[in-house]
mmCIF file of C-alpha atoms in Angstrom:
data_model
loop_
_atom_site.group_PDB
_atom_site.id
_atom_site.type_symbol
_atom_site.label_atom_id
_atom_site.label_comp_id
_atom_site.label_asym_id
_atom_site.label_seq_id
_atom_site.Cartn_x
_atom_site.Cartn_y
_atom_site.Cartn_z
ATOM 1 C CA UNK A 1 19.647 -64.792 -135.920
ATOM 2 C CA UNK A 2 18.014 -64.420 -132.511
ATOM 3 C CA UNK A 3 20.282 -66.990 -130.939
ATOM 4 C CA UNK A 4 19.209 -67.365 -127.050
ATOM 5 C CA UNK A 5 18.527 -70.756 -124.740
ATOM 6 C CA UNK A 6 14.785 -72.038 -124.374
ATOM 7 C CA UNK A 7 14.020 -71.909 -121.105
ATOM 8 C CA UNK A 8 11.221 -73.813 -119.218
ATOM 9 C CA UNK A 9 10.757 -76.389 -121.147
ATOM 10 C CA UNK A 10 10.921 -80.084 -119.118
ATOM 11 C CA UNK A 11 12.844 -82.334 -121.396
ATOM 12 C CA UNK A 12 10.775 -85.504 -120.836
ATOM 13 C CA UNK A 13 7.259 -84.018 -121.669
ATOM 14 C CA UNK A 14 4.518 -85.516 -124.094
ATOM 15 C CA UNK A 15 2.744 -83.154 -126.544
ATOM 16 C CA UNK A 16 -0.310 -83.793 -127.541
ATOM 17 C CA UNK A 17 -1.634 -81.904 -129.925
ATOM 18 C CA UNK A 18 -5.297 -81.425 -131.815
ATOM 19 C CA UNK A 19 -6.968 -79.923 -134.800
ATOM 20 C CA UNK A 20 -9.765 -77.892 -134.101
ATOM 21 C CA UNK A 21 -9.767 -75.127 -136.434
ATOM 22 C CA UNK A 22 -10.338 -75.846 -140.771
ATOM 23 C CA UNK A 23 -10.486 -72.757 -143.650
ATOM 24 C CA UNK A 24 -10.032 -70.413 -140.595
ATOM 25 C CA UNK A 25 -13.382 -71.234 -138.727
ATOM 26 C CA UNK A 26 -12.805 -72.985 -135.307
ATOM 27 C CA UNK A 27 -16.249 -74.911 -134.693
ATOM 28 C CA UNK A 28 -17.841 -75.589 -131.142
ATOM 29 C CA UNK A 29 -18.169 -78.858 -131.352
ATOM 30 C CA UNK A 30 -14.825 -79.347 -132.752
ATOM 31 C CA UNK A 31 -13.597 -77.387 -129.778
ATOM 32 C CA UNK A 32 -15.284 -79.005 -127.229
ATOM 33 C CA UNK A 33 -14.575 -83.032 -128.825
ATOM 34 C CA UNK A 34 -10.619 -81.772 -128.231
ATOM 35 C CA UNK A 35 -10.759 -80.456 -125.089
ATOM 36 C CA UNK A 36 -12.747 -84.158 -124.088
ATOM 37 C CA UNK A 37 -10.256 -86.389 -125.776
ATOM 38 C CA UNK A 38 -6.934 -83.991 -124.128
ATOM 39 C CA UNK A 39 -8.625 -85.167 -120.538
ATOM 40 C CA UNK A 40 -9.254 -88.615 -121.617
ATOM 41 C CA UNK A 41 -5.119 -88.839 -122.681
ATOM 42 C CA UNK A 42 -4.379 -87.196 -119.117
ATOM 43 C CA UNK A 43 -2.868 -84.719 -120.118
ATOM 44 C CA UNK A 44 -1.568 -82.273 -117.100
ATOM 45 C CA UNK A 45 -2.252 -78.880 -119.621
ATOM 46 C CA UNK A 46 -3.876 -77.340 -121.841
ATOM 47 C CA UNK A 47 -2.379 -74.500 -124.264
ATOM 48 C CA UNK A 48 -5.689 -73.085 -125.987
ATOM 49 C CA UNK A 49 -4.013 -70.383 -128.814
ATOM 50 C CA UNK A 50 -7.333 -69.187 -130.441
ATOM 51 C CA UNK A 51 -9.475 -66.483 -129.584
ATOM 52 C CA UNK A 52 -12.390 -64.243 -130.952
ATOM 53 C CA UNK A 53 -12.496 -60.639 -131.604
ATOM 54 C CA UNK A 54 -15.113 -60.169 -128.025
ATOM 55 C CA UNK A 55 -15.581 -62.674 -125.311
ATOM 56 C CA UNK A 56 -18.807 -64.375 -125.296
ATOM 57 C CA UNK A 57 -21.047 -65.724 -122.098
ATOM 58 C CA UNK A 58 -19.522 -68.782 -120.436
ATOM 59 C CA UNK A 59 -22.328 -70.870 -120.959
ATOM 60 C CA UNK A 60 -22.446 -70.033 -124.765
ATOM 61 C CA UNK A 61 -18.752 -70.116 -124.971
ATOM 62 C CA UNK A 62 -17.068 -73.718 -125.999
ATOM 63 C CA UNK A 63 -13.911 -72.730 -124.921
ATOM 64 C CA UNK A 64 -15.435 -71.958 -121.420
ATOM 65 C CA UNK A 65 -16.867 -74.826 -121.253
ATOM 66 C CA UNK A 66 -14.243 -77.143 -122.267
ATOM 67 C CA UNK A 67 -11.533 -75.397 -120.084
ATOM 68 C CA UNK A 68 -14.208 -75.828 -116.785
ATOM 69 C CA UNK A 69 -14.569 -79.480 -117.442
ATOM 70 C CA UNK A 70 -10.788 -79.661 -117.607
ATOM 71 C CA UNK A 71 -10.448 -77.705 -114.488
ATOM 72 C CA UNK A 72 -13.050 -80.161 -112.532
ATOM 73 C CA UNK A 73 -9.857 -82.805 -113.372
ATOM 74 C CA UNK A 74 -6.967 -80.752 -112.375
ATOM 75 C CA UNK A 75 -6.064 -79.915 -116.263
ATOM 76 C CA UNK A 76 -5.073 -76.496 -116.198
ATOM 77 C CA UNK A 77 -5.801 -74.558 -119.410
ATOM 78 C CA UNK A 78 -3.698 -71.639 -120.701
ATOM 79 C CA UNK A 79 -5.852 -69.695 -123.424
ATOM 80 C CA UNK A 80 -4.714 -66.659 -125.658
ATOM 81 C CA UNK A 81 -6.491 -63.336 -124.542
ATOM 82 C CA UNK A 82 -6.807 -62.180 -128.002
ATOM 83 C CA UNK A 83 -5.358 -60.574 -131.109
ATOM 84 C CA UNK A 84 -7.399 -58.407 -132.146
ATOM 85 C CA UNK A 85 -6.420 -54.929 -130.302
ATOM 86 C CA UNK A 86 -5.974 -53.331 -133.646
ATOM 87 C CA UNK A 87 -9.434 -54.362 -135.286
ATOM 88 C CA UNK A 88 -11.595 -53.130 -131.828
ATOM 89 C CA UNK A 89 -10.925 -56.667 -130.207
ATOM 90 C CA UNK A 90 -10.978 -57.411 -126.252
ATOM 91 C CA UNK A 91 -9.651 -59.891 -124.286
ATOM 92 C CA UNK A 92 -11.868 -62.808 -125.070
ATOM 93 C CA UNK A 93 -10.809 -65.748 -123.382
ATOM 94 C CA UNK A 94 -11.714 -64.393 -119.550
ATOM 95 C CA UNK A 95 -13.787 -67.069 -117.751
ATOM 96 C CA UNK A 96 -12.281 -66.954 -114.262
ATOM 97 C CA UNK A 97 -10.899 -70.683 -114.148
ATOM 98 C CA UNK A 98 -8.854 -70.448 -117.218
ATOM 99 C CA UNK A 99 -5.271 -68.927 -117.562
ATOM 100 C CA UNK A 100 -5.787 -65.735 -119.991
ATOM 101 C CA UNK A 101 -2.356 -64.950 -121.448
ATOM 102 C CA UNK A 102 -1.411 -61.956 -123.500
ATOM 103 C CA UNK A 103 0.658 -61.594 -126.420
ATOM 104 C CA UNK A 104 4.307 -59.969 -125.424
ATOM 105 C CA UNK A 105 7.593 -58.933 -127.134
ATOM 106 C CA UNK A 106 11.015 -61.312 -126.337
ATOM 107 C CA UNK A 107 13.888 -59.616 -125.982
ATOM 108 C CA UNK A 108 15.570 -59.802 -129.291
ATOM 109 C CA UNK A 109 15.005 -57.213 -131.653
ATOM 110 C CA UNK A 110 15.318 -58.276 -135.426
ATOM 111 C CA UNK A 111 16.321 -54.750 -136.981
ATOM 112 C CA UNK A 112 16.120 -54.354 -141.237
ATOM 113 C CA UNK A 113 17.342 -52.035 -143.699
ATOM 114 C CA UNK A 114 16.013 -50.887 -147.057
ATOM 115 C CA UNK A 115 18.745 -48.366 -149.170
ATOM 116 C CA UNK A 116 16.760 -46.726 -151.846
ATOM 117 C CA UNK A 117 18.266 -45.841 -154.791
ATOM 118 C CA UNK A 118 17.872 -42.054 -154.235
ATOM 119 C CA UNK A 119 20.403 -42.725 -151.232
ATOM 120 C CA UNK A 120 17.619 -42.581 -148.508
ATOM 121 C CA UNK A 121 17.723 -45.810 -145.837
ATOM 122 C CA UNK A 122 14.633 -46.776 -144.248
ATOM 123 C CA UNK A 123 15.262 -48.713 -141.060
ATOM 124 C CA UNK A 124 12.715 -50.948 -139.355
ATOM 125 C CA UNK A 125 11.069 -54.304 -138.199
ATOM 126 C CA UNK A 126 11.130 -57.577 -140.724
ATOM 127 C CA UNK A 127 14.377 -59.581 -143.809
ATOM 128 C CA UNK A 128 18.988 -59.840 -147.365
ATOM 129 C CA UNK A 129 19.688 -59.033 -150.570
ATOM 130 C CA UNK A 130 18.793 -56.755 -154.089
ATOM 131 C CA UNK A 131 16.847 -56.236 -157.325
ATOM 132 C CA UNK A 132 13.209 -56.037 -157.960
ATOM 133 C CA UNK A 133 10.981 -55.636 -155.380
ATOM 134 C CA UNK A 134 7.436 -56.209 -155.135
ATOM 135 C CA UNK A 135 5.637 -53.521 -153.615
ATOM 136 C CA UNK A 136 2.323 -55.004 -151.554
ATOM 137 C CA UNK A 137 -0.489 -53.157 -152.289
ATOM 138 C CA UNK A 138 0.567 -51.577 -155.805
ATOM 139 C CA UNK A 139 -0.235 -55.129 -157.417
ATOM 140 C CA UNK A 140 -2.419 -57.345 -155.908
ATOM 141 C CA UNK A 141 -2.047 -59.819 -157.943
ATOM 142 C CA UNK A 142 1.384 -60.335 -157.554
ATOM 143 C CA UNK A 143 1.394 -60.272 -153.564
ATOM 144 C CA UNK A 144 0.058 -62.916 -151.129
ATOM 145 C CA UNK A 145 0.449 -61.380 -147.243
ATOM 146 C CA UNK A 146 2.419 -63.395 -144.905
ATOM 147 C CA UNK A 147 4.056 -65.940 -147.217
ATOM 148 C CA UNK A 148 5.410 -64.294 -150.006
ATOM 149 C CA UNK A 149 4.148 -67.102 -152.730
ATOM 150 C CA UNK A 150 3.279 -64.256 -155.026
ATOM 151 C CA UNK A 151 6.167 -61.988 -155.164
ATOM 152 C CA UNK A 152 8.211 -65.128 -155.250
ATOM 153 C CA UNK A 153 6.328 -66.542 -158.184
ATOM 154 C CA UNK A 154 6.574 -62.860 -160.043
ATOM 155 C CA UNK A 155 10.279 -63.529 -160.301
ATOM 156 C CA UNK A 156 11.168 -60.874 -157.732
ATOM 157 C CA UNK A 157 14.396 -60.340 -155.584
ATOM 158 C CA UNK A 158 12.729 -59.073 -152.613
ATOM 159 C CA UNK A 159 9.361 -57.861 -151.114
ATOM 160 C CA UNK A 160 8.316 -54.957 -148.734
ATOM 161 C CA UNK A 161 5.112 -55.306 -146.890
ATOM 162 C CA UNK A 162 2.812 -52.440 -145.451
ATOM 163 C CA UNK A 163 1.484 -53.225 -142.397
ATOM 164 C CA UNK A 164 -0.672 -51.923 -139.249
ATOM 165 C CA UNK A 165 1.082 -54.502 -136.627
ATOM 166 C CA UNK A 166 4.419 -53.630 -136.583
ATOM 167 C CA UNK A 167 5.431 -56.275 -133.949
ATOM 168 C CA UNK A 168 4.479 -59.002 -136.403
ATOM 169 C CA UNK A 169 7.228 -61.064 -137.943
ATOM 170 C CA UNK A 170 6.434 -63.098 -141.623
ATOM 171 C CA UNK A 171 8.307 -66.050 -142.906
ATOM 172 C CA UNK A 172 9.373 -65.241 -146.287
ATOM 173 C CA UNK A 173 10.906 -67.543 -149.176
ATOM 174 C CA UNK A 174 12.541 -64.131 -150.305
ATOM 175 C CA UNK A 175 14.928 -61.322 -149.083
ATOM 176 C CA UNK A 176 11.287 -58.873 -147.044
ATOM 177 C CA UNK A 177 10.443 -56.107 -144.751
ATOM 178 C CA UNK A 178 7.523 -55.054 -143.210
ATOM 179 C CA UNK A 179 7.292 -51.714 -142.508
ATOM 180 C CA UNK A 180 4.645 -49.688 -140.744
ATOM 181 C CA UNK A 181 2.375 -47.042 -143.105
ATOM 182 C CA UNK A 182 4.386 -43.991 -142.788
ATOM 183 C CA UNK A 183 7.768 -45.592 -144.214
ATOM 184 C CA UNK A 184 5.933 -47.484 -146.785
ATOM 185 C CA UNK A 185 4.352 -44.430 -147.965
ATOM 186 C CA UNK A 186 7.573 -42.749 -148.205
ATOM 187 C CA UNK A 187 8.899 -46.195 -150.611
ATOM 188 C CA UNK A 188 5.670 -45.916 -152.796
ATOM 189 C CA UNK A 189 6.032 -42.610 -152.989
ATOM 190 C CA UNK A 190 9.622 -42.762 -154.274
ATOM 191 C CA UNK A 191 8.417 -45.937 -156.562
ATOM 192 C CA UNK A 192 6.125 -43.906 -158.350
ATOM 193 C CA UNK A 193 8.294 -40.639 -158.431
ATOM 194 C CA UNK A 194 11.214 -42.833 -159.990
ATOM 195 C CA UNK A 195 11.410 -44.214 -163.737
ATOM 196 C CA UNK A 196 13.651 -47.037 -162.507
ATOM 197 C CA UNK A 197 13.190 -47.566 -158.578
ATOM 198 C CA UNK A 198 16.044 -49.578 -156.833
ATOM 199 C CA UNK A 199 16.407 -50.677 -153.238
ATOM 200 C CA UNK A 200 19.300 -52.991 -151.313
ATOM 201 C CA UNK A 201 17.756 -54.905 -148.694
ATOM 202 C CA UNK A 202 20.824 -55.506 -145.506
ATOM 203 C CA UNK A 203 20.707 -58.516 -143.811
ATOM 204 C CA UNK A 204 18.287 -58.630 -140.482
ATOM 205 C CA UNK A 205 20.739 -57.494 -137.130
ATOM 206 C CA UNK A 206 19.519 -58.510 -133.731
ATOM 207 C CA UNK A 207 19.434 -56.062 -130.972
ATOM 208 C CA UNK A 208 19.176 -56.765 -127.120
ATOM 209 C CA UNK A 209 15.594 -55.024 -126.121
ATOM 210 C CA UNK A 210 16.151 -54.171 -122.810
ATOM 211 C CA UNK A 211 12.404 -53.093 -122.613
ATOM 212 C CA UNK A 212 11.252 -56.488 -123.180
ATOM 213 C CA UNK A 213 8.619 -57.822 -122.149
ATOM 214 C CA UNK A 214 6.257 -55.487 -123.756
ATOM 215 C CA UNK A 215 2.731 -56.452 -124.409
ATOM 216 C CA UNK A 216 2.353 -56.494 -128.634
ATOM 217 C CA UNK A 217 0.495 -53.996 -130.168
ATOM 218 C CA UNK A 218 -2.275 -56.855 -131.776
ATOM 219 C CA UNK A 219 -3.000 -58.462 -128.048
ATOM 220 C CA UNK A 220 -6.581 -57.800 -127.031
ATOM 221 C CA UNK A 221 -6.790 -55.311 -123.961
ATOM 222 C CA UNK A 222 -9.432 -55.389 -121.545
ATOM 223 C CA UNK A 223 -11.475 -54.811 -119.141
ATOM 224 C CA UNK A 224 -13.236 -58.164 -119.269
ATOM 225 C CA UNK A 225 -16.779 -57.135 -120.767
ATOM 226 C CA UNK A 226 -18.090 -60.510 -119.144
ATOM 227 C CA UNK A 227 -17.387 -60.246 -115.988
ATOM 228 C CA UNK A 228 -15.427 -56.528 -115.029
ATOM 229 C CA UNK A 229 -14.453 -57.490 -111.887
ATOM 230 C CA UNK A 230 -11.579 -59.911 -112.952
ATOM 231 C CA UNK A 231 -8.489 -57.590 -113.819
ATOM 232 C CA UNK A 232 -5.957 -58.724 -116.673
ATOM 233 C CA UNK A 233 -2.410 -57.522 -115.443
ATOM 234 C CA UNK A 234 -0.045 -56.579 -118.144
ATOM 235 C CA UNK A 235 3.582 -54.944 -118.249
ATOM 236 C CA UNK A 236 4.277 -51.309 -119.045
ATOM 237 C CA UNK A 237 4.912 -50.148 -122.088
ATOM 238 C CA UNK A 238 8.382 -48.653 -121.401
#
């Protein structure tokens, strides 16, 4: 599914990698000990993929900091811009010396059906097979976002997930779509309507996206509220 050929990679290269982030909070200190020991190892750079909802001053920002003292050694450091365009974010990682990097679309399409059993199909984003499906949001208990652990462990055959971010992809242990609000409303709507709802999940198709690259709905836009002056580029939208 999404065959292709990695490009760019250099087949002799060392990764080095450290853990800076526990229970979801990424500490300064933490961040700033790792960014110290990847110029002590001589490393040649630095991929930074964590970023806040707003940027902060550079002199208040570890990840500023860290990325200036790697620049004063020829370490180059490529940090996310953000992912949090849906939630108000903006680019956050923007001090001038650092490599901000968007989020973008490749182009392989993974393309999903859902046949309800009133004969309607619902075609979008996300997962094969049939049965029970766990509806997120209808049971809370029985649904775990972006891992499927609960549906699984309620004995279902398949999942379907509302979301906001429809350019998000989950790794399920079960047959699962994600589907954007207006579609999902449409399957609750015939869940609750039905005495015995039904639905045949297809296996995932993958379409060329000629489009591609497309900056993802979830990537942080600017302008840089630190400094305005410094532009982030970014491709069209069509």
């Amino acid at each position: 599914m999404a065959a292709g050929t990695v490009r760019g990679g250099v087949p002799g290269a060392r990764l080095a990698v450290y853990k800076v982030c526990w229970d979801n909070e990424c500490h300064g200190a933490d961040i700033l000990a790792a960014f110290d020991d990847a110029i002590a190892d001589g490393v040649d750079v630095i991929s930074f993929s964590i970023g806040g909802k707003l940027p902060a001053p550079y002199f208040e920002d570890a990840t500023a900091v860290g990325s200036f003292h790697a620049m004063r050694r020829g370490v180059l450091t490529s940090a996310a811009a953000g992912n949090f365009a849906l939630y108000g974010g903006r680019v956050c990682n923007v001090a001038p010396w650092m490599l901000s990097v968007a989020a973008s679309s490749t182009d392989r399409r993974l393309v999903d059906r859902i046949v309800l059993g009133n004969g309607k199909t619902i075609t979008f984003m996300g997962g094969g097979g049939t049965g029970r499906a766990v509806i997120q949001g209808e049971d809370p208990s029985l649904t775990t976002p972006g891992n499927g652990a609960g549906p699984l462990q309620a004995g279902a055959a398949g999942a379907v997930i509302g979301t906001y971010e429809p350019d998000i992809a989950f790794s399920m242990p079960l047959p699962a779509l994600t589907v954007t609000q207006d579609p999902f409303a449409k399957i609750l709507d015939y869940v609750n309507r039905t005495r015995n709802p039904v639905g045949t999940i297809y296996s995932s198709e993958t379409n060329f996206d000629a489009g591609a690259p497309i900056v993802a709905s979830f990537s942080s836009p600017g302008p840089n509220i630190i400094t305005p002056a410094i532009l982030k580029g970014s491709w069209p939208s069509g």
